[in-house]
Tab-separated table of N, CA and C in Angstrom:
chain	number	residue	atom	x	y	z
A	1	MET	N	11.509	-24.618	65.751
A	1	MET	CA	11.408	-24.309	64.340
A	1	MET	C	12.813	-24.052	63.788
A	2	ALA	N	13.035	-24.425	62.563
A	2	ALA	CA	14.358	-24.318	61.959
A	2	ALA	C	14.673	-22.873	61.595
A	3	ASP	N	15.974	-22.549	61.660
A	3	ASP	CA	16.454	-21.218	61.269
A	3	ASP	C	16.699	-21.230	59.759
A	4	HIS	N	16.032	-20.339	59.017
A	4	HIS	CA	16.136	-20.320	57.563
A	4	HIS	C	16.992	-19.171	57.041
A	5	SER	N	17.822	-18.560	57.889
A	5	SER	CA	18.682	-17.473	57.415
A	5	SER	C	19.865	-18.078	56.659
A	6	PRO	N	20.211	-17.499	55.496
A	6	PRO	CA	21.290	-18.068	54.686
A	6	PRO	C	22.655	-17.806	55.318
A	7	THR	N	23.412	-18.860	55.543
A	7	THR	CA	24.752	-18.723	56.099
A	7	THR	C	25.789	-19.473	55.291
A	8	GLY	N	25.377	-20.188	54.281
A	8	GLY	CA	26.291	-21.017	53.498
A	8	GLY	C	26.877	-20.265	52.324
A	9	PRO	N	27.293	-21.007	51.318
A	9	PRO	CA	27.878	-20.383	50.133
A	9	PRO	C	26.864	-19.550	49.349
A	10	VAL	N	27.373	-18.723	48.466
A	10	VAL	CA	26.524	-17.820	47.686
A	10	VAL	C	25.523	-18.610	46.845
A	11	GLU	N	25.925	-19.757	46.364
A	11	GLU	CA	25.023	-20.560	45.532
A	11	GLU	C	23.758	-20.960	46.296
A	12	LEU	N	23.868	-20.986	47.607
A	12	LEU	CA	22.713	-21.371	48.413
A	12	LEU	C	21.982	-20.164	48.997
A	13	GLY	N	22.384	-18.961	48.633
A	13	GLY	CA	21.645	-17.781	49.042
A	13	GLY	C	22.290	-16.939	50.119
A	14	ALA	N	23.594	-17.070	50.361
A	14	ALA	CA	24.262	-16.246	51.366
A	14	ALA	C	24.348	-14.796	50.872
A	15	GLN	N	24.467	-13.876	51.786
A	15	GLN	CA	24.547	-12.455	51.450
A	15	GLN	C	25.901	-12.152	50.803
A	16	MET	N	25.878	-11.292	49.786
A	16	MET	CA	27.107	-10.883	49.109
A	16	MET	C	27.591	-9.567	49.681
A	17	ASP	N	28.894	-9.346	49.623
A	17	ASP	CA	29.495	-8.098	50.070
A	17	ASP	C	29.583	-7.168	48.859
A	18	TYR	N	28.518	-6.417	48.607
A	18	TYR	CA	28.443	-5.578	47.417
A	18	TYR	C	29.433	-4.424	47.453
A	19	ALA	N	29.725	-3.899	48.622
A	19	ALA	CA	30.705	-2.807	48.714
A	19	ALA	C	32.081	-3.290	48.265
A	20	GLU	N	32.478	-4.468	48.693
A	20	GLU	CA	33.766	-5.020	48.279
A	20	GLU	C	33.764	-5.353	46.792
A	21	HIS	N	32.657	-5.829	46.281
A	21	HIS	CA	32.536	-6.128	44.850
A	21	HIS	C	32.712	-4.855	44.025
A	22	ASP	N	32.044	-3.781	44.407
A	22	ASP	CA	32.161	-2.513	43.685
A	22	ASP	C	33.584	-1.966	43.750
A	23	ARG	N	34.223	-2.081	44.896
A	23	ARG	CA	35.590	-1.584	45.051
A	23	ARG	C	36.560	-2.379	44.173
A	24	THR	N	36.388	-3.677	44.121
A	24	THR	CA	37.240	-4.515	43.277
A	24	THR	C	37.020	-4.201	41.804
A	25	TYR	N	35.769	-4.008	41.401
A	25	TYR	CA	35.454	-3.694	40.007
A	25	TYR	C	36.044	-2.348	39.600
A	26	LYS	N	35.927	-1.342	40.468
A	26	LYS	CA	36.507	-0.026	40.165
A	26	LYS	C	38.025	-0.111	40.081
A	27	GLY	N	38.635	-0.908	40.934
A	27	GLY	CA	40.083	-1.097	40.864
A	27	GLY	C	40.519	-1.760	39.568
A	28	PHE	N	39.763	-2.765	39.139
A	28	PHE	CA	40.068	-3.440	37.876
A	28	PHE	C	39.929	-2.481	36.696
A	29	LEU	N	38.863	-1.694	36.680
A	29	LEU	CA	38.679	-0.745	35.584
A	29	LEU	C	39.792	0.295	35.550
A	30	GLY	N	40.190	0.779	36.712
A	30	GLY	CA	41.287	1.748	36.773
A	30	GLY	C	42.589	1.155	36.273
A	31	LEU	N	42.870	-0.080	36.688
A	31	LEU	CA	44.089	-0.740	36.233
A	31	LEU	C	44.049	-0.971	34.729
A	32	ALA	N	42.906	-1.342	34.196
A	32	ALA	CA	42.787	-1.573	32.756
A	32	ALA	C	42.955	-0.259	31.979
A	33	LYS	N	42.323	0.813	32.449
A	33	LYS	CA	42.415	2.098	31.754
A	33	LYS	C	43.839	2.633	31.753
A	34	TYR	N	44.424	2.738	32.949
A	34	TYR	CA	45.745	3.351	33.043
A	34	TYR	C	46.844	2.418	32.561
A	35	GLY	N	46.638	1.120	32.639
A	35	GLY	CA	47.597	0.188	32.057
A	35	GLY	C	47.620	0.282	30.547
A	36	SER	N	46.452	0.427	29.941
A	36	SER	CA	46.374	0.603	28.484
A	36	SER	C	47.004	1.924	28.062
A	37	LEU	N	46.749	2.966	28.837
A	37	LEU	CA	47.358	4.266	28.553
A	37	LEU	C	48.874	4.163	28.616
A	38	PHE	N	49.393	3.489	29.639
A	38	PHE	CA	50.838	3.332	29.786
A	38	PHE	C	51.428	2.586	28.592
A	39	CYS	N	50.792	1.491	28.191
A	39	CYS	CA	51.304	0.700	27.056
A	39	CYS	C	51.298	1.522	25.762
A	40	ALA	N	50.221	2.234	25.512
A	40	ALA	CA	50.148	3.053	24.300
A	40	ALA	C	51.179	4.183	24.335
A	41	ALA	N	51.333	4.823	25.494
A	41	ALA	CA	52.274	5.932	25.614
A	41	ALA	C	53.713	5.461	25.437
A	42	ILE	N	54.046	4.317	26.008
A	42	ILE	CA	55.424	3.833	25.886
A	42	ILE	C	55.721	3.410	24.448
A	43	LEU	N	54.741	2.820	23.754
A	43	LEU	CA	54.968	2.431	22.356
A	43	LEU	C	55.120	3.653	21.451
A	44	ILE	N	54.298	4.667	21.661
A	44	ILE	CA	54.397	5.889	20.858
A	44	ILE	C	55.718	6.590	21.118
A	45	ALA	N	56.107	6.685	22.387
A	45	ALA	CA	57.360	7.355	22.732
A	45	ALA	C	58.566	6.583	22.190
A	46	MET	N	58.522	5.265	22.233
A	46	MET	CA	59.630	4.470	21.691
A	46	MET	C	59.750	4.647	20.175
A	47	ALA	N	58.615	4.652	19.492
A	47	ALA	CA	58.648	4.854	18.039
A	47	ALA	C	59.159	6.258	17.708
A	48	PHE	N	58.702	7.247	18.459
A	48	PHE	CA	59.165	8.616	18.239
A	48	PHE	C	60.663	8.721	18.490
A	49	GLY	N	61.117	8.123	19.576
A	49	GLY	CA	62.538	8.184	19.892
A	49	GLY	C	63.400	7.464	18.876
A	50	PHE	N	62.905	6.400	18.298
A	50	PHE	CA	63.689	5.631	17.324
A	50	PHE	C	63.737	6.318	15.966
A	51	PHE	N	62.579	6.820	15.503
A	51	PHE	CA	62.522	7.352	14.142
A	51	PHE	C	62.803	8.846	14.047
A	52	VAL	N	62.459	9.623	15.075
A	52	VAL	CA	62.550	11.080	14.950
A	52	VAL	C	63.597	11.662	15.885
A	53	GLY	N	63.406	11.477	17.172
A	53	GLY	CA	64.276	12.117	18.148
A	53	GLY	C	65.134	11.117	18.873
A	54	GLY	N	65.617	11.539	20.018
A	54	GLY	CA	66.451	10.673	20.834
A	54	GLY	C	65.750	10.288	22.118
A	55	PHE	N	66.544	9.865	23.085
A	55	PHE	CA	66.018	9.386	24.352
A	55	PHE	C	65.286	10.480	25.125
A	56	PHE	N	65.892	11.653	25.209
A	56	PHE	CA	65.303	12.718	26.028
A	56	PHE	C	64.003	13.248	25.432
A	57	SER	N	63.953	13.400	24.129
A	57	SER	CA	62.704	13.874	23.515
A	57	SER	C	61.609	12.813	23.638
A	58	ALA	N	61.969	11.528	23.568
A	58	ALA	CA	60.979	10.464	23.741
A	58	ALA	C	60.473	10.423	25.181
A	59	THR	N	61.356	10.675	26.135
A	59	THR	CA	60.952	10.709	27.541
A	59	THR	C	59.990	11.864	27.803
A	60	ILE	N	60.279	13.004	27.237
A	60	ILE	CA	59.384	14.162	27.397
A	60	ILE	C	58.030	13.877	26.744
A	61	LEU	N	58.050	13.256	25.574
A	61	LEU	CA	56.794	12.897	24.908
A	61	LEU	C	55.999	11.899	25.742
A	62	PHE	N	56.673	10.915	26.325
A	62	PHE	CA	56.004	9.924	27.177
A	62	PHE	C	55.326	10.614	28.368
A	63	ILE	N	56.028	11.512	29.033
A	63	ILE	CA	55.457	12.220	30.186
A	63	ILE	C	54.268	13.071	29.745
A	64	LEU	N	54.383	13.709	28.603
A	64	LEU	CA	53.289	14.536	28.084
A	64	LEU	C	52.062	13.691	27.750
A	65	ILE	N	52.270	12.551	27.098
A	65	ILE	CA	51.144	11.665	26.758
A	65	ILE	C	50.477	11.143	28.023
A	66	MET	N	51.266	10.768	29.021
A	66	MET	CA	50.703	10.263	30.272
A	66	MET	C	49.895	11.351	30.986
A	67	ALA	N	50.394	12.573	30.992
A	67	ALA	CA	49.681	13.663	31.665
A	67	ALA	C	48.360	13.968	30.964
A	68	VAL	N	48.400	14.093	29.656
A	68	VAL	CA	47.172	14.401	28.906
A	68	VAL	C	46.195	13.231	28.993
A	69	GLY	N	46.691	12.024	28.866
A	69	GLY	CA	45.829	10.852	28.944
A	69	GLY	C	45.172	10.694	30.303
A	70	THR	N	45.918	10.994	31.364
A	70	THR	CA	45.346	10.928	32.710
A	70	THR	C	44.219	11.942	32.878
A	71	LEU	N	44.414	13.131	32.331
A	71	LEU	CA	43.356	14.136	32.405
A	71	LEU	C	42.118	13.706	31.610
A	72	ILE	N	42.336	13.097	30.466
A	72	ILE	CA	41.203	12.671	29.634
A	72	ILE	C	40.457	11.495	30.259
A	73	LEU	N	41.181	10.560	30.861
A	73	LEU	CA	40.551	9.357	31.402
A	73	LEU	C	39.851	9.555	32.744
A	74	ARG	N	39.985	10.663	33.344
A	74	ARG	CA	39.316	10.885	34.644
A	74	ARG	C	37.877	10.792	34.489
């Protein structure tokens, strides 16, 4: 009698690695969240440094935004 267990590609019914899928998805979401936070923080700090303060005050603002944003995004 023929063996009917799926061993081929996913399109033909092979088993998926759901643990790896979940880990990859969580990694993508984390990269998207914290990458967006980084981009927003650097743009705000650059604008602040250009229009209001200097380099050091913009750097402090960037670190502050990153710290608060990291706490909020958890």
